[in-house]
Tab-separated table of C-alpha atoms in Angstrom:
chain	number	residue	atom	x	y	z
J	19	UNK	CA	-45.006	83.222	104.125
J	20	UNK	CA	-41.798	84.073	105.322
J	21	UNK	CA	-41.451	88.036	106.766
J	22	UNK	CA	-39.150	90.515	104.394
J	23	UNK	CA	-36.457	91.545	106.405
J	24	UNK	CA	-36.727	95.177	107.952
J	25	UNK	CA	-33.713	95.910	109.573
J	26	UNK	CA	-31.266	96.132	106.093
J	27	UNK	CA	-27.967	97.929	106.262
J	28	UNK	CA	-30.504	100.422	103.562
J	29	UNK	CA	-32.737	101.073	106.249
J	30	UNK	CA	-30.241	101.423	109.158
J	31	UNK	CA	-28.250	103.807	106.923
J	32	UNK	CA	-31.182	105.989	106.410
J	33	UNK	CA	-32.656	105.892	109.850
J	34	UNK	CA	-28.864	107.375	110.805
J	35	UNK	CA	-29.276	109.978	108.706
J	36	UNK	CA	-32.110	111.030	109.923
J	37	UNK	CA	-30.913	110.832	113.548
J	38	UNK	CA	-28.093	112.944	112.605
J	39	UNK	CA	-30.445	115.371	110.953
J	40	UNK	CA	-32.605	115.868	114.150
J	41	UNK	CA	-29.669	115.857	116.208
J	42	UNK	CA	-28.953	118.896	114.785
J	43	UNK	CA	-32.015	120.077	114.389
J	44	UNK	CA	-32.994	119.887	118.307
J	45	UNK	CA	-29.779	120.513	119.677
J	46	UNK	CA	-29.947	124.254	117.769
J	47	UNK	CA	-33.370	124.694	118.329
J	48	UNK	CA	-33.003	124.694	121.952
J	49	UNK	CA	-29.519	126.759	122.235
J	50	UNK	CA	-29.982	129.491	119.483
J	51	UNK	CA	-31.733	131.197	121.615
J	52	UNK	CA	-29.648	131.691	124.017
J	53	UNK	CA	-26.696	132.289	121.317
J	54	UNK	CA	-28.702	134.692	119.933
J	55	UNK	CA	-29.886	136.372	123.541
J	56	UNK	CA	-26.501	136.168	125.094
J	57	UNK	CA	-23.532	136.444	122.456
J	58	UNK	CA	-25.503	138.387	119.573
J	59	UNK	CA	-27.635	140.553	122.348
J	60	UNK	CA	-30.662	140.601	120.381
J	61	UNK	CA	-34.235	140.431	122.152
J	62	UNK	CA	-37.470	138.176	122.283
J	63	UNK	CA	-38.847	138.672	118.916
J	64	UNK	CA	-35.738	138.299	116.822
J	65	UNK	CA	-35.872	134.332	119.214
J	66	UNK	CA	-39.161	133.679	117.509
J	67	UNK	CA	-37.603	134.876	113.996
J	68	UNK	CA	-34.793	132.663	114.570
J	69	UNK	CA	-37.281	129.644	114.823
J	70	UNK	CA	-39.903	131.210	111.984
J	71	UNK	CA	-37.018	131.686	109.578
J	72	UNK	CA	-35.985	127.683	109.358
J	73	UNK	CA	-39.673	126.285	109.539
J	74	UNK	CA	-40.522	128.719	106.309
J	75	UNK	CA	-38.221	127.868	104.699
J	76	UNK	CA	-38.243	123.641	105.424
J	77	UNK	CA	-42.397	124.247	104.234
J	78	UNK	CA	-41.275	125.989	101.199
J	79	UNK	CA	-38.729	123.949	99.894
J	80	UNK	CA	-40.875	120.535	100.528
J	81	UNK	CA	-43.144	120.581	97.612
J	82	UNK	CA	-40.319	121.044	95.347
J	83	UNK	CA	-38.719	118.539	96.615
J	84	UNK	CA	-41.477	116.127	96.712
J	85	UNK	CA	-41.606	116.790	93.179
J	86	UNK	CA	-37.722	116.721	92.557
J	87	UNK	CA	-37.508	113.436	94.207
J	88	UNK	CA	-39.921	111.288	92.048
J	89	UNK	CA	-38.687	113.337	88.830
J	90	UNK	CA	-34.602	113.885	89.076
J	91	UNK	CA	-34.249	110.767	91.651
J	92	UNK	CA	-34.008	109.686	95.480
J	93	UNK	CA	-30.172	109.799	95.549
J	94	UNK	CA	-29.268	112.950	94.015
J	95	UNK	CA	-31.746	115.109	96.358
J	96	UNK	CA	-30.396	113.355	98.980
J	97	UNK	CA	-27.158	114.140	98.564
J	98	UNK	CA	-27.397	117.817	97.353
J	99	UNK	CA	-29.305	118.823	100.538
J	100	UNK	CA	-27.287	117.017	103.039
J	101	UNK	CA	-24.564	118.994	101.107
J	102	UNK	CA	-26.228	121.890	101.981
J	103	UNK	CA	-26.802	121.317	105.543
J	104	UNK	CA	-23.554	120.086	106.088
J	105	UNK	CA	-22.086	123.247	104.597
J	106	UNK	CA	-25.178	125.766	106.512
J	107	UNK	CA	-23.741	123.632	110.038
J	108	UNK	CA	-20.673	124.990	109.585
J	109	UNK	CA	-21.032	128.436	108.473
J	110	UNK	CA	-22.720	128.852	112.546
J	111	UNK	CA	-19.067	129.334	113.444
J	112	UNK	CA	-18.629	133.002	111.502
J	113	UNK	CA	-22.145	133.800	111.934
J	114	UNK	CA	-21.690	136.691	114.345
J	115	UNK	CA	-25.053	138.792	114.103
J	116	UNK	CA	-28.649	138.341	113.478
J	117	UNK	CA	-28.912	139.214	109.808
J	118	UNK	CA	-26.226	136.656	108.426
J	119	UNK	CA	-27.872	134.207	111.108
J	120	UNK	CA	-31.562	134.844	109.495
J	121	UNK	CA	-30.179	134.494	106.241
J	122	UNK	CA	-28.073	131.054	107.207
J	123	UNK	CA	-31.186	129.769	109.305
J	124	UNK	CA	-33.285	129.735	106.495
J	125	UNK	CA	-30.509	128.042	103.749
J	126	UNK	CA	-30.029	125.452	107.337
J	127	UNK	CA	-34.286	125.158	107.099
J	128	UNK	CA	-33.889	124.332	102.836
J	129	UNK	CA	-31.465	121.624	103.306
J	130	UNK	CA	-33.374	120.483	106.047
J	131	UNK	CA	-36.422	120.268	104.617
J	132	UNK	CA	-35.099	118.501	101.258
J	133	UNK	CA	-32.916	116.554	103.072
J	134	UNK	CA	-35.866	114.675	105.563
J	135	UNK	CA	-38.298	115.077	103.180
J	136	UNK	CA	-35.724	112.663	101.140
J	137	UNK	CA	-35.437	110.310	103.646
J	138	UNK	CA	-38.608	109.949	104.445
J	139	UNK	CA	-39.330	108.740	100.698
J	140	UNK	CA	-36.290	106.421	100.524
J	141	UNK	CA	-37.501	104.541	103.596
J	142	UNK	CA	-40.764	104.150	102.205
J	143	UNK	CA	-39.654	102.204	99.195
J	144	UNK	CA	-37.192	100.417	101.280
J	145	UNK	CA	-39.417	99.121	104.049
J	146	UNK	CA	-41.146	95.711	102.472
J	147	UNK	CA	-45.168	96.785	101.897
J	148	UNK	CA	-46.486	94.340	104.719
J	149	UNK	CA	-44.257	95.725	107.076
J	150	UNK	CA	-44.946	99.291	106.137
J	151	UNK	CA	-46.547	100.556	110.045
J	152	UNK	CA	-43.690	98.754	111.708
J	153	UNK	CA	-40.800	99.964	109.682
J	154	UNK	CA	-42.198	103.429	109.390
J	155	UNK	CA	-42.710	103.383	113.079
J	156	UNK	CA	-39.390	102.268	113.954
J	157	UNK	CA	-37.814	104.981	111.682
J	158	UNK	CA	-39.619	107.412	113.559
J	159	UNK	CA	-38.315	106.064	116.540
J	160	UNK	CA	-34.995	107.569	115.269
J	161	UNK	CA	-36.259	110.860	115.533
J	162	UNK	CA	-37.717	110.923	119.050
J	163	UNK	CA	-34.448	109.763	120.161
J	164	UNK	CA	-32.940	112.868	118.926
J	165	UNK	CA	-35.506	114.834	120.210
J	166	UNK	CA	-34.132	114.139	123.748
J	167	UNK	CA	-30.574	113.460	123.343
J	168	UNK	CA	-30.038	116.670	121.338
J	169	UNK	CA	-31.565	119.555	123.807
J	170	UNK	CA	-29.935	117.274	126.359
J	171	UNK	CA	-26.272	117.324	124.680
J	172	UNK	CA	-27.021	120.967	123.295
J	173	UNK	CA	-27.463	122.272	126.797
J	174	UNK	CA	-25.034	120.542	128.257
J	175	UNK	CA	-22.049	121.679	125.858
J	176	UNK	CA	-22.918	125.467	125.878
J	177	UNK	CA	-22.896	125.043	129.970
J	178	UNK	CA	-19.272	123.658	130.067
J	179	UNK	CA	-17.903	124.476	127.047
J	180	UNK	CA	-17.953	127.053	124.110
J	181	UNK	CA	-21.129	127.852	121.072
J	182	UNK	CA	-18.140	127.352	118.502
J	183	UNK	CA	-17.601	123.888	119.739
J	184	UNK	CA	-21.573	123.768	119.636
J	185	UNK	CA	-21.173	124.391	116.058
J	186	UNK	CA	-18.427	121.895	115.742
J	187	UNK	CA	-20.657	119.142	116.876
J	188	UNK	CA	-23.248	119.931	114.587
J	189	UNK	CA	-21.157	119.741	111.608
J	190	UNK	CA	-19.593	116.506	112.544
J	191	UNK	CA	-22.945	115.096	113.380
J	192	UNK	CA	-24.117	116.812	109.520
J	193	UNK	CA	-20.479	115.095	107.847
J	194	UNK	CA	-21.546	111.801	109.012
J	195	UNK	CA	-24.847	111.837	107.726
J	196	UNK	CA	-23.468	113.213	104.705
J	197	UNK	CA	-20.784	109.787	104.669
J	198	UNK	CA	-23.886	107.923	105.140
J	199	UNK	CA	-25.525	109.737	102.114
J	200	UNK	CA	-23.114	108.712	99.867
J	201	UNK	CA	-22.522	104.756	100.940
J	202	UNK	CA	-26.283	103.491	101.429
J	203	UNK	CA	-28.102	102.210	98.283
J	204	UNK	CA	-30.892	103.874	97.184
J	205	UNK	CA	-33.925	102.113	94.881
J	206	UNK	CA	-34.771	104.748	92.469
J	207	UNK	CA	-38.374	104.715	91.325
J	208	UNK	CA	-38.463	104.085	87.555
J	209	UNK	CA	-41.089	107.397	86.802
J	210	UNK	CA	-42.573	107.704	83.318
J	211	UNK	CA	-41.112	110.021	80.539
J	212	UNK	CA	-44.726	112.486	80.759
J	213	UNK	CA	-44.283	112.793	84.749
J	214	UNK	CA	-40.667	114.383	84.351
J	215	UNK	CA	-41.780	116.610	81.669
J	216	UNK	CA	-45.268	117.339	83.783
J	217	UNK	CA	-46.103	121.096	83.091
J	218	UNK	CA	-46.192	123.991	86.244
J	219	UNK	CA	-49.318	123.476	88.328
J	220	UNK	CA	-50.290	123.610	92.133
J	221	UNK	CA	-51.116	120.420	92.209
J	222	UNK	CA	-48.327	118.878	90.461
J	223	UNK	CA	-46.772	120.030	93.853
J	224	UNK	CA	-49.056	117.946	95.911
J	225	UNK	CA	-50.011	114.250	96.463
J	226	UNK	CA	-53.917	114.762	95.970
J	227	UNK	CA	-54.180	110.970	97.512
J	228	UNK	CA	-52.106	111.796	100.556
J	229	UNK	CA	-54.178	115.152	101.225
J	230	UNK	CA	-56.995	114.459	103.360
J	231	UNK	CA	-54.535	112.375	106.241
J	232	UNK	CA	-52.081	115.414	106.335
J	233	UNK	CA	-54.653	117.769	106.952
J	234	UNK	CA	-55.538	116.047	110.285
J	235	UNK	CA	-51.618	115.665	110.934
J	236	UNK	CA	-51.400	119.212	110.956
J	237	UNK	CA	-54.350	119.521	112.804
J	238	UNK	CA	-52.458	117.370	114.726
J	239	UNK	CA	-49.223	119.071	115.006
J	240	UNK	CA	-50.990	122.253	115.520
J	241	UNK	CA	-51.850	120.744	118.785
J	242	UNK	CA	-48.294	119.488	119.468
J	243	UNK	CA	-46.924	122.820	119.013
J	244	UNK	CA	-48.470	124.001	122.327
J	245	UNK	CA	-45.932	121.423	124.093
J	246	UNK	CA	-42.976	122.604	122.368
J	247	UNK	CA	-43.668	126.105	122.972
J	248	UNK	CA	-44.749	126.089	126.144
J	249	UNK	CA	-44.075	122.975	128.142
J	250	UNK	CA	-41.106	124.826	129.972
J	251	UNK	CA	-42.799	127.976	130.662
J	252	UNK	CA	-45.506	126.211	131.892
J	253	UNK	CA	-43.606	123.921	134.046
J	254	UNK	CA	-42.154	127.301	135.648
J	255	UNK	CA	-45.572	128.538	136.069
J	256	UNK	CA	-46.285	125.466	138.375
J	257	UNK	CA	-43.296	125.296	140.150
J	258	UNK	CA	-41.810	121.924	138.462
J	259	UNK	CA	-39.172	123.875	136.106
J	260	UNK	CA	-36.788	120.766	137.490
J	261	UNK	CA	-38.725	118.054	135.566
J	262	UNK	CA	-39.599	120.508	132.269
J	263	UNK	CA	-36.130	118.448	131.252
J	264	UNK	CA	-37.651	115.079	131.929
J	265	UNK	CA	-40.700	115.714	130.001
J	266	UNK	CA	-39.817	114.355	126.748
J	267	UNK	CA	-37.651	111.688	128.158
J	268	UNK	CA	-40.827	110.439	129.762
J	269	UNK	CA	-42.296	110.989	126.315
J	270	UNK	CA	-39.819	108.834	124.430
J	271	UNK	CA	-39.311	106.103	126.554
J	272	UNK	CA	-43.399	105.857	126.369
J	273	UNK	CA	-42.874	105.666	122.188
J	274	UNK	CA	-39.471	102.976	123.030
J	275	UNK	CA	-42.101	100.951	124.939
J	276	UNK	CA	-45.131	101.199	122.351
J	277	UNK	CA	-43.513	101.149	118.823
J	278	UNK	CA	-42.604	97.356	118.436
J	279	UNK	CA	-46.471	96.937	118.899
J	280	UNK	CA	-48.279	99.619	117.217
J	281	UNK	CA	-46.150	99.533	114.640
J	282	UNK	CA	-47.543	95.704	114.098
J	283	UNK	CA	-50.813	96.268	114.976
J	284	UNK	CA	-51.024	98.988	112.090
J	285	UNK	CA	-50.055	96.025	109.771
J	286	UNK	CA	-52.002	93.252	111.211
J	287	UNK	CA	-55.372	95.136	112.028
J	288	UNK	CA	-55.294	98.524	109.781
J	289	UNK	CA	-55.013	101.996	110.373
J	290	UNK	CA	-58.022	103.008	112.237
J	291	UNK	CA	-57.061	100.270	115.122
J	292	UNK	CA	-54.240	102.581	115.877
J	293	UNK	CA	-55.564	106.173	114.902
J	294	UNK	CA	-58.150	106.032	117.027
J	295	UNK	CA	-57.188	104.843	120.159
J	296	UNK	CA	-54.114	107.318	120.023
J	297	UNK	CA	-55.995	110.728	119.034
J	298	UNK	CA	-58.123	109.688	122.150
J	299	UNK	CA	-54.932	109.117	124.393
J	300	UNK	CA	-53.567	112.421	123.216
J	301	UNK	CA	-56.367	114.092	124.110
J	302	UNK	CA	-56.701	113.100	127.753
J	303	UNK	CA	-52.696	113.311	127.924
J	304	UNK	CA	-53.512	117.018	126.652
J	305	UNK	CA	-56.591	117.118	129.675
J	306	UNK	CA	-54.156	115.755	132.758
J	307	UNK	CA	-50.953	118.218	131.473
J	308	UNK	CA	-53.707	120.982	131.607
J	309	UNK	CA	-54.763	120.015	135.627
J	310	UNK	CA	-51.066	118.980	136.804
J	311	UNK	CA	-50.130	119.789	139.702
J	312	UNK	CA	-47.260	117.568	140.681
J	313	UNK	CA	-44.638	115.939	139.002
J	314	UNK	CA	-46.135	112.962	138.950
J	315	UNK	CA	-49.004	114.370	137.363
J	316	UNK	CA	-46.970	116.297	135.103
J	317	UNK	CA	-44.694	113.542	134.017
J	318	UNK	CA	-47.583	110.851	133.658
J	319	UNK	CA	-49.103	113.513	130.993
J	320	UNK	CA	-45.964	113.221	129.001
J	321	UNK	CA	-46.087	109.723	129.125
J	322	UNK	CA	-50.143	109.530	128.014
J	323	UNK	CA	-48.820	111.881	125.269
J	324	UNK	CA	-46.517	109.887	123.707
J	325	UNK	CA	-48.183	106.778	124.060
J	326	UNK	CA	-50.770	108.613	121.691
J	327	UNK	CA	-49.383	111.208	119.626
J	328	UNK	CA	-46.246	109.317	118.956
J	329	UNK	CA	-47.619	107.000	117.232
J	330	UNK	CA	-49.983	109.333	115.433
J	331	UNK	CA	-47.174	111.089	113.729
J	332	UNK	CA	-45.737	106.905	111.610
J	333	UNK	CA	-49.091	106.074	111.367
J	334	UNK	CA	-50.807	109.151	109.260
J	335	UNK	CA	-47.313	109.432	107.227
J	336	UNK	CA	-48.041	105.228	106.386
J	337	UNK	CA	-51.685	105.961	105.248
J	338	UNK	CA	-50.250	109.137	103.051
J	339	UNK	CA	-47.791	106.472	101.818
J	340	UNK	CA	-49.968	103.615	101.248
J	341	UNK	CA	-52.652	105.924	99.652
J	342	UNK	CA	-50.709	106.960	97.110
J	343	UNK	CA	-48.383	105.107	94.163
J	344	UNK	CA	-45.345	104.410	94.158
J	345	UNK	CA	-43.890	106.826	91.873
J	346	UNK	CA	-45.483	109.376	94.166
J	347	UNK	CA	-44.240	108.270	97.497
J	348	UNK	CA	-41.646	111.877	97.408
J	349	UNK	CA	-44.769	113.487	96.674
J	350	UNK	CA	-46.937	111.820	99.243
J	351	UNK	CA	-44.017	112.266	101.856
J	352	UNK	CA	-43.764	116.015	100.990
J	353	UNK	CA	-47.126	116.937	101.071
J	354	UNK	CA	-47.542	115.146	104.782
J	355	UNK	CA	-44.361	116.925	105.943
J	356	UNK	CA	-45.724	120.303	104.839
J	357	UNK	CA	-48.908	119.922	106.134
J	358	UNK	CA	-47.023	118.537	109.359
J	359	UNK	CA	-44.868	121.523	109.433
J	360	UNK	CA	-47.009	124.449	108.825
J	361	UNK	CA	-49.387	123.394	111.514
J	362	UNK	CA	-46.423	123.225	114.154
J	363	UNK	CA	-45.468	126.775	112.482
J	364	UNK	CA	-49.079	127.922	112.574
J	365	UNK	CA	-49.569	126.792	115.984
J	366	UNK	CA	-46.309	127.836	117.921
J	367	UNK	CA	-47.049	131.355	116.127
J	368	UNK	CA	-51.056	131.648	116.782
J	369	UNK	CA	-51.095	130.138	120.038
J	370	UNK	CA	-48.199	132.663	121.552
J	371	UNK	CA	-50.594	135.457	120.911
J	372	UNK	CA	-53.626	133.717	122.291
J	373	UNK	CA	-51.683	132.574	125.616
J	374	UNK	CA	-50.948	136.030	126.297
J	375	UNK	CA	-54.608	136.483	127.338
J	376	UNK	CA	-54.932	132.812	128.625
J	377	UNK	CA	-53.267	130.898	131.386
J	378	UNK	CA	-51.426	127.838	130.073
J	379	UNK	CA	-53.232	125.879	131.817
J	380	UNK	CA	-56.632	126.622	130.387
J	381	UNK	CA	-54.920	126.503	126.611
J	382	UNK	CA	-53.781	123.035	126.966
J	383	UNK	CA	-57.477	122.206	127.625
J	384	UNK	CA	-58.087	123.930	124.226
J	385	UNK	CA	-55.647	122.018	122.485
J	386	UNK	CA	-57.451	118.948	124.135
J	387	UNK	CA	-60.500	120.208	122.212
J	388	UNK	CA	-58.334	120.589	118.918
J	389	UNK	CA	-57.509	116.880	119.340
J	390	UNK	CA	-61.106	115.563	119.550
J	391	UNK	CA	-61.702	117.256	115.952
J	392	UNK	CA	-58.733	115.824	114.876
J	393	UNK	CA	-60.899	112.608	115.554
J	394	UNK	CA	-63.532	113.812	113.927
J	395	UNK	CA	-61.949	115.166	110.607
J	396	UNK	CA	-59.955	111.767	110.500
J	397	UNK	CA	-62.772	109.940	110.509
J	398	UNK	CA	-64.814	111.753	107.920
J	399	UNK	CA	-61.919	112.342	105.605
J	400	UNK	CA	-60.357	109.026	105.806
J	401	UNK	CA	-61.197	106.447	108.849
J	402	UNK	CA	-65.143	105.753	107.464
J	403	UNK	CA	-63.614	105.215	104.080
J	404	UNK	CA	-61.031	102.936	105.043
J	405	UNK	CA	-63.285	101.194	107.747
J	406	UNK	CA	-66.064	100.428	104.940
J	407	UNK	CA	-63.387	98.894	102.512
J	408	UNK	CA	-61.674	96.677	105.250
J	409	UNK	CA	-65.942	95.286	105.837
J	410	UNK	CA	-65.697	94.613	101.907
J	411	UNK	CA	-62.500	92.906	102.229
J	412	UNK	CA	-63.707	90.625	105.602
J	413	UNK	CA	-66.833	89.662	103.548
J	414	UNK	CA	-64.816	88.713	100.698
J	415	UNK	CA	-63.075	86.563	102.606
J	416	UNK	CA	-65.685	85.396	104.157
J	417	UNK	CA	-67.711	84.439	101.107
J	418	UNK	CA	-64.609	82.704	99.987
């Protein structure tokens, strides 16, 4: 049979969107807090705020959205909360002290969590079923791109230039995402009449069928959050501060290199061929980061770690896809997003207090730890289930 095609003007269009999204996203995330440090003199603690602020609010917002999404339609959430983030990327250039930038961080963190929570449901119908781990892994490729070119550019503007020109950028990069928004073509789920009408519940806010792989993504994430917390300080700590910037351009070009293949493999072979190995890799890319002590050393962690938990991040949001129908694929991408969200939330919070009576060092041997149950939850909440129906389906075949 003759492959669907995957790369559609559809799925281009949304993968730029979401670039643009994370653009922003990462380049503010690494220069707030210096804006807030060095032009709005605040201290430490109102950094970490800064950060809190737009993560609570992205969580919040998601299973609303989820629900939004399957009940009022893909298009119209899309373009409401890029609205919003466009108009929350340009309001940085008035913002001139830490109360109006709480309050605009966390309307920034709603249209950012509607808005990728969004896209992450459009591609989902758009990518063809059997290519489902490739496309999904490509369009996360999108995002790891942004998460080096934007504290890259971010840094790089502030040094030479001005934070109001900083803003600038992020509101041109928001305005074409928003053009985008408006010209791509959207399939809209056709959901039945009862669904829309559903009455209030919890779980009418969550995928029930996309649960148990988004716990161990942000068991996951949890994990991850040590890196994005730390990875500088600790890079400092060992005298390599110079290649703390080359750390997650190690990391991407490792995903670059890996996606065209795990992203088929998921297809071809199923989702435990890929889990699996990758958890594993993550964890001894968490165990050499934890004993480097040269660049080499440091910079062959990052690559170890995105070799496995880069492709973790496609292939758990696939299964929380595939798992679930597809009139609930907003849901399913919501409730994987929150889960995904709070633990990087959770973690950057939880594991700041326990490295202050821990060296770095010996915490990224935790989170090494952390990893391993990630296997082992995986595998008990999904990986023996999905392993003892792919047997079924090989001796089905084979008694045919």
């Amino acid at each position: 049979m003759k492959k669907q095609p995957l790369w559609t003007k559809n799925f281009l269009g949304i993968s730029f969107i979401s670039l643009f999204l994370f653009l922003v996203f990462y380049i503010l995330l690494t220069t707030l807090p210096i804006y807030v440090l060095d032009e709005l003199h605040g201290n430490e603690t109102q950094v970490g705020l800064i950060v809190a602020v737009f993560l609570i609010a992205a969580v919040l917002c998601r299973p609303f959205t989820g629900k939004w999404i399957d009940a009022i339609g893909r298009k119209k959430i899309l373009l409401s909360s890029v609205i919003i983030f466009t108009i929350a990327s340009l309001l940085y250039v008035w913002t001139d002290s830490i109360p109006l930038l709480l309050g605009l961080r966390f309307l920034h963190g709603i249209g950012f969590g509607m808005a990728t929570t969004a896209t992450g449901a459009i591609i989902a119908d758009i990518v063809p079923n059997e290519r489902k781990g490739e496309g999904l892994g490509y369009y996360a490729l999108f995002m790891n791109l942004a998460m080096v070119i934007g504290p890259f550019a971010g840094l790089t503007i502030i040094q030479i230039s001005s934070f109001n020109r900083l803003f600038i950028l992020c509101t041109v990069l928001a305005f074409f995402a928003l053009v985008l928004s408006f010209i791509v073509r959207i399939p809209e789920a056709s959901i039945p009449e009862e669904k829309v009408h559903s009455t209030f519940s919890i779980g009418s806010f969550f995928e029930k069928n996309a649960i148990s792989v988004s716990i161990v993504g942000g068991i996951l994430a949890l994990a991850y959050s040590g890196i994005l917390s730390f990875i500088s300080i600790y890079a400092k700590e060992l005298g390599l501060f110079k290649a703390a910037s080359f750390f997650f351009v190690v990391y991407a070009i490792a995903i670059v290199i890996s996606r065209p293949f795990t992203g088929r493999w998921f297809d071809l072979y199923g989702e435990n061929k890929i889990v699996y190995p990758s958890i594993i890799l993550f964890a001894i890319g968490m165990v050499l980061l934890s004993q480097a002590n040269s660049t080499f050393l440091f910079l062959f962690s990052a690559a170890i770690i995105g070799l496995g938990y880069g492709s973790l991040s496609p292939s758990l949001q696939t299964v929380a896809i595939k798992n679930s129908s597809p009139s609930k694929r907003g849901l399913a991408t919501s409730t994987f997003f929150t889960f995904f969200d709070s633990g990087i939330g959770i973690g950057s919070y939880a594991l700041g207090v326990i490295a202050v009576y821990m060296d770095l060092s010996t915490l990224y041997l935790i989170l090494a730890v952390v990893v391993l149950l990630a296997l082992l939850a995986y595998y008990f909440l999904h990986g023996k289930k999905s392993n003892n129906q792919n047997m079924l389906h090989t001796e089905a075949d084979i008694s045919l």
